[in-house]
Coordinates of C-alpha atoms in Angstrom, one line a residue:
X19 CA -49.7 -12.0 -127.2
X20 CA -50.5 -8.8 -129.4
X21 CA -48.4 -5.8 -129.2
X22 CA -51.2 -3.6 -127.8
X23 CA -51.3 -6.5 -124.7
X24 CA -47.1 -6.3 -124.8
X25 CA -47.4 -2.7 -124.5
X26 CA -49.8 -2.6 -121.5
X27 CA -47.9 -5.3 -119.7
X28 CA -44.8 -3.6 -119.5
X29 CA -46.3 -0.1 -118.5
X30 CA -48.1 -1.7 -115.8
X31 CA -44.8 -2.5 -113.8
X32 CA -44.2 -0.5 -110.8
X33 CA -41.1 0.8 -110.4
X34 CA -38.4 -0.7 -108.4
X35 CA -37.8 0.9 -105.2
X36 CA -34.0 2.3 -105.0
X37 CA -32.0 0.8 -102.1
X38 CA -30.1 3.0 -99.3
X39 CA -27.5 0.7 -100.5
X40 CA -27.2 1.6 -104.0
X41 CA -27.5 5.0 -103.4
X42 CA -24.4 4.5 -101.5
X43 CA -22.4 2.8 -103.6
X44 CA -23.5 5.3 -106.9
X45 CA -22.6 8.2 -104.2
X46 CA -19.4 6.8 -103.1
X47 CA -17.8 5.8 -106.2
X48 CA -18.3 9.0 -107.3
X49 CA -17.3 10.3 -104.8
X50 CA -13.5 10.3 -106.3
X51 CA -14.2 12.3 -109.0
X52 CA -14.3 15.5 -106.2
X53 CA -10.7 14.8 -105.7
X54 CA -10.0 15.4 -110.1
X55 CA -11.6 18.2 -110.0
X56 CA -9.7 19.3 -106.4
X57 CA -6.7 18.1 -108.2
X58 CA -7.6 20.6 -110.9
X59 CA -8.0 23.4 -109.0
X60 CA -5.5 23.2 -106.7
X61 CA -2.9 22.8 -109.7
X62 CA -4.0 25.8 -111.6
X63 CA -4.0 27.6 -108.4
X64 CA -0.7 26.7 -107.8
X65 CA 1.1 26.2 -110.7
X66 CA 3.0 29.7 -110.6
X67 CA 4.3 28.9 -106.7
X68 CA 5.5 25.2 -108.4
X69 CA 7.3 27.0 -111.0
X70 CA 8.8 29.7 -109.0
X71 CA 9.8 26.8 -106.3
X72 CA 11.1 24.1 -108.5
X73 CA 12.6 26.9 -111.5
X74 CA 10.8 25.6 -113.9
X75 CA 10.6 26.9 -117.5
X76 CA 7.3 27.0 -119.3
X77 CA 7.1 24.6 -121.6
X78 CA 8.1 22.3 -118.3
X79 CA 4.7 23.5 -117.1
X80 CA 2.7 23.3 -120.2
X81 CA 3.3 19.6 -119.8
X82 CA 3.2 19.1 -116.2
X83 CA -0.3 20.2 -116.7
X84 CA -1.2 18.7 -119.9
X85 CA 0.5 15.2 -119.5
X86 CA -2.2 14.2 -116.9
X87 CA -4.9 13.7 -119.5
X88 CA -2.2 11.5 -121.7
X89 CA -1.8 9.3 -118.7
X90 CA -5.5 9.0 -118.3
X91 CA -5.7 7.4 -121.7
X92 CA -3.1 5.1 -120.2
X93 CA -5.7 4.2 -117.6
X94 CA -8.8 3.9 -119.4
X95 CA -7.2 1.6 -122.1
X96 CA -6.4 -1.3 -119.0
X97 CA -9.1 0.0 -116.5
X98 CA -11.6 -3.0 -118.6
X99 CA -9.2 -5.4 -118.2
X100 CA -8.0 -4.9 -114.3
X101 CA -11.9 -4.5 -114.0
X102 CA -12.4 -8.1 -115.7
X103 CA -9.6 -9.4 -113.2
X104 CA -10.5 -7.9 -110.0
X105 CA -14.3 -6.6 -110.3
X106 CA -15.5 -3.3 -110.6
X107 CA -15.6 -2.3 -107.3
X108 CA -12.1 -3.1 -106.6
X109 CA -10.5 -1.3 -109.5
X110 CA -12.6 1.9 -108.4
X111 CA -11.1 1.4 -104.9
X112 CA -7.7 1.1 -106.5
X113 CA -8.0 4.1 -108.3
X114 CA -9.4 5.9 -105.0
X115 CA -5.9 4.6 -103.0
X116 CA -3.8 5.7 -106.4
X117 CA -5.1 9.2 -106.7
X118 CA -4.8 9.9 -102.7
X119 CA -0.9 8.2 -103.5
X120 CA -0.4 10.1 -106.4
X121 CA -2.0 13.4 -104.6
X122 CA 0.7 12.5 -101.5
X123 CA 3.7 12.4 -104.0
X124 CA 2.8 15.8 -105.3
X125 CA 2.6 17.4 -102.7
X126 CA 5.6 16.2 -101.2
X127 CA 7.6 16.0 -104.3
X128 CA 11.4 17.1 -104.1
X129 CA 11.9 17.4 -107.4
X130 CA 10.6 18.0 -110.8
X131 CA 11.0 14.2 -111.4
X132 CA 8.8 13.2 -108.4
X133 CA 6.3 16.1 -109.1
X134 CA 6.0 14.0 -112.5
X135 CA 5.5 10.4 -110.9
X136 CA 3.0 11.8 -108.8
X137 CA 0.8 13.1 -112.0
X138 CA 1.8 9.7 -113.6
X139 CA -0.2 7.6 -110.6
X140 CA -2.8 10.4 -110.4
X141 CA -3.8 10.4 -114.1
X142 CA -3.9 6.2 -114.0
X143 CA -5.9 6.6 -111.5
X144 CA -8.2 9.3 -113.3
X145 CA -8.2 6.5 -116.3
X146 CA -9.4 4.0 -113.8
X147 CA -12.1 6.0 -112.1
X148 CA -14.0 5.5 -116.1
X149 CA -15.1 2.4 -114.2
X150 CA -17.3 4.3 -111.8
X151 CA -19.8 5.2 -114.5
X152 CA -20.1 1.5 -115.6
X153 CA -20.5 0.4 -112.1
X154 CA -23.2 2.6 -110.7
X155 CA -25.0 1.0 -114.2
X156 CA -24.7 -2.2 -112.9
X157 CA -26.3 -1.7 -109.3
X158 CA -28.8 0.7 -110.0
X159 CA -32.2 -0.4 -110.8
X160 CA -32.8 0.5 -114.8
X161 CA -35.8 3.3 -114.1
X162 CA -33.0 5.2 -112.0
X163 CA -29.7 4.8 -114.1
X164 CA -29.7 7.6 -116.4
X165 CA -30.0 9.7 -113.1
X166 CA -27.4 8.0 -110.7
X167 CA -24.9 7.5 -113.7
X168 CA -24.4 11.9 -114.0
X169 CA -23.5 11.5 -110.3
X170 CA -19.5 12.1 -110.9
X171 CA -20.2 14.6 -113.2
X172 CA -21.5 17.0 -110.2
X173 CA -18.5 15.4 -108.1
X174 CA -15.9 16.3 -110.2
X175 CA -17.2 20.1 -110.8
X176 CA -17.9 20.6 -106.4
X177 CA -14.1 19.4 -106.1
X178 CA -13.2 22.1 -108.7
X179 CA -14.8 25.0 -106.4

Protein backbone atom coordinates (compact mmCIF):
# COMPACT_ATOMS: atom_id res chain seq x y z
CA UNK A 1 0.00 0.00 0.00
CA UNK A 2 1.46 3.58 -0.88
CA UNK A 3 1.42 6.27 1.60
CA UNK A 4 -0.91 8.46 -0.40
CA UNK A 5 -3.53 5.11 -0.14
CA UNK A 6 -2.42 4.95 3.90
CA UNK A 7 -3.22 8.44 4.12
CA UNK A 8 -6.68 8.29 2.58
CA UNK A 9 -7.57 5.19 4.45
CA UNK A 10 -7.23 6.54 7.66
CA UNK A 11 -9.04 9.94 6.95
CA UNK A 12 -11.83 8.12 5.67
CA UNK A 13 -12.81 6.69 9.23
CA UNK A 14 -15.78 8.16 10.75
CA UNK A 15 -15.55 9.07 14.04
CA UNK A 16 -16.59 6.97 16.92
CA UNK A 17 -19.72 7.98 18.44
CA UNK A 18 -19.07 8.88 22.32
CA UNK A 19 -21.24 6.80 24.72
CA UNK A 20 -23.73 8.32 27.55
CA UNK A 21 -21.57 6.03 29.45
CA UNK A 22 -18.23 7.43 29.07
CA UNK A 23 -19.32 10.66 29.36
CA UNK A 24 -20.35 9.51 32.68
CA UNK A 25 -17.52 8.00 33.90
CA UNK A 26 -15.03 11.08 32.45
CA UNK A 27 -17.73 13.43 34.32
CA UNK A 28 -17.74 11.60 37.47
CA UNK A 29 -14.32 10.97 38.13
CA UNK A 30 -13.75 14.32 37.76
CA UNK A 31 -16.08 15.08 39.58
CA UNK A 32 -13.64 14.97 42.89
CA UNK A 33 -11.53 17.40 41.80
CA UNK A 34 -14.68 20.13 42.85
CA UNK A 35 -14.11 18.99 46.25
CA UNK A 36 -9.79 20.25 45.99
CA UNK A 37 -10.72 23.15 44.84
CA UNK A 38 -13.76 23.42 47.66
CA UNK A 39 -11.18 22.24 49.98
CA UNK A 40 -9.07 25.19 48.83
CA UNK A 41 -11.41 27.72 49.25
CA UNK A 42 -12.96 26.92 52.16
CA UNK A 43 -9.33 26.66 53.96
CA UNK A 44 -8.20 30.09 52.85
CA UNK A 45 -11.49 31.35 53.82
CA UNK A 46 -11.14 29.97 56.99
CA UNK A 47 -7.77 29.76 57.98
CA UNK A 48 -7.85 33.00 60.28
CA UNK A 49 -11.14 31.49 62.36
CA UNK A 50 -8.70 27.98 62.63
CA UNK A 51 -5.99 30.02 64.01
CA UNK A 52 -7.86 32.20 66.32
CA UNK A 53 -9.89 28.80 67.47
CA UNK A 54 -7.09 26.41 67.84
CA UNK A 55 -4.15 29.50 69.00
CA UNK A 56 -2.15 28.76 66.48
CA UNK A 57 1.03 30.58 65.62
CA UNK A 58 1.90 31.30 62.03
CA UNK A 59 4.36 29.40 61.00
CA UNK A 60 1.78 26.45 62.41
CA UNK A 61 -0.41 27.85 59.61
CA UNK A 62 2.07 28.35 56.94
CA UNK A 63 2.37 24.54 57.01
CA UNK A 64 -1.06 23.50 57.72
CA UNK A 65 -1.61 25.04 54.36
CA UNK A 66 1.42 24.14 52.62
CA UNK A 67 1.87 20.50 53.85
CA UNK A 68 -1.18 19.37 51.76
CA UNK A 69 0.77 19.53 48.44
CA UNK A 70 3.82 17.46 50.21
CA UNK A 71 1.36 14.83 50.98
CA UNK A 72 -0.01 14.74 47.47
CA UNK A 73 3.47 13.82 46.25
CA UNK A 74 3.03 10.99 48.85
CA UNK A 75 -0.08 9.96 46.83
CA UNK A 76 0.93 10.25 43.33
CA UNK A 77 4.18 8.26 43.93
CA UNK A 78 1.81 4.87 45.06
CA UNK A 79 -1.39 6.01 43.21
CA UNK A 80 0.36 3.65 39.88
CA UNK A 81 0.92 1.02 41.99
CA UNK A 82 -2.63 0.78 44.11
CA UNK A 83 -3.92 1.48 40.56
CA UNK A 84 -2.02 -1.69 39.13
CA UNK A 85 -3.47 -3.68 42.28
CA UNK A 86 -7.03 -2.63 42.37
CA UNK A 87 -7.81 -0.92 38.84
CA UNK A 88 -8.33 2.50 38.01
CA UNK A 89 -11.61 2.91 38.86
CA UNK A 90 -11.27 1.66 42.25
CA UNK A 91 -8.36 3.76 43.34
CA UNK A 92 -10.30 6.96 42.07
CA UNK A 93 -13.24 5.73 44.23
CA UNK A 94 -10.76 5.32 47.12
CA UNK A 95 -9.57 8.59 46.80
CA UNK A 96 -13.28 9.99 46.45
CA UNK A 97 -14.17 8.04 50.20
CA UNK A 98 -10.54 9.48 51.49
CA UNK A 99 -10.99 13.05 50.63
CA UNK A 100 -14.88 13.11 52.04
CA UNK A 101 -12.85 11.19 55.33
CA UNK A 102 -10.18 13.42 55.41
CA UNK A 103 -12.76 16.60 54.69
CA UNK A 104 -14.93 14.89 57.90
CA UNK A 105 -11.76 14.93 60.26
CA UNK A 106 -11.16 18.55 59.49
CA UNK A 107 -13.95 19.77 60.13
CA UNK A 108 -14.48 17.98 63.22
CA UNK A 109 -10.94 18.14 64.41
CA UNK A 110 -10.26 18.83 68.28
CA UNK A 111 -7.05 19.53 67.95
CA UNK A 112 -4.17 20.81 65.96
CA UNK A 113 -3.04 17.15 65.75
CA UNK A 114 -6.30 15.95 64.17
CA UNK A 115 -6.73 19.10 61.99
CA UNK A 116 -3.24 17.61 60.57
CA UNK A 117 -4.44 13.91 60.08
CA UNK A 118 -7.24 15.14 58.26
CA UNK A 119 -4.91 17.14 55.63
CA UNK A 120 -2.73 14.00 55.76
CA UNK A 121 -5.76 11.62 54.22
CA UNK A 122 -7.00 14.66 52.16
CA UNK A 123 -3.75 15.29 50.29
CA UNK A 124 -3.28 11.24 49.70
CA UNK A 125 -6.21 11.37 48.44
CA UNK A 126 -5.52 14.54 46.11
CA UNK A 127 -2.23 12.30 45.03
CA UNK A 128 -4.67 9.57 44.10
CA UNK A 129 -7.19 11.55 42.21
CA UNK A 130 -3.76 11.87 39.35
CA UNK A 131 -5.52 8.65 38.35
CA UNK A 132 -8.59 10.26 37.04
CA UNK A 133 -6.79 11.92 34.11
CA UNK A 134 -5.30 8.48 33.06
CA UNK A 135 -8.66 6.79 33.39
CA UNK A 136 -10.91 9.05 31.39
CA UNK A 137 -7.82 8.26 28.64
CA UNK A 138 -8.64 4.85 28.77
CA UNK A 139 -12.51 4.86 28.22
CA UNK A 140 -12.81 7.59 25.92
CA UNK A 141 -12.77 6.99 22.28
CA UNK A 142 -9.18 8.63 20.88
CA UNK A 143 -10.95 11.56 18.59
CA UNK A 144 -12.53 12.82 22.08
CA UNK A 145 -9.66 12.38 24.68
CA UNK A 146 -7.79 15.48 24.53
CA UNK A 147 -11.29 17.11 25.28
CA UNK A 148 -12.70 14.79 28.15
CA UNK A 149 -9.11 14.48 29.76
CA UNK A 150 -9.25 18.84 30.73
CA UNK A 151 -12.56 17.74 32.42
CA UNK A 152 -11.04 18.03 36.22
CA UNK A 153 -9.37 20.97 35.37
CA UNK A 154 -12.85 22.97 35.14
CA UNK A 155 -13.88 20.70 38.28
CA UNK A 156 -11.37 21.65 40.38
CA UNK A 157 -11.53 25.62 39.51
CA UNK A 158 -16.04 25.52 40.02
CA UNK A 159 -15.17 23.90 43.55
CA UNK A 160 -12.87 26.83 44.16
CA UNK A 161 -15.81 29.56 43.55
Amino acid sequence: MTDEKAVATTLDHKKPKLSWYAFGCAFLSSAMFSLLGYDAGVMSGAVMFIQQNFNLSDVQVEIMMGIMNLYSIIGAATAGRTSDLIGRRYTILMASIMLFVGALIMGLAPDYAVLMLGRFIAGVAIGFAVNASVYISEIVPATSRGFFCTFPRPSSTSGFC
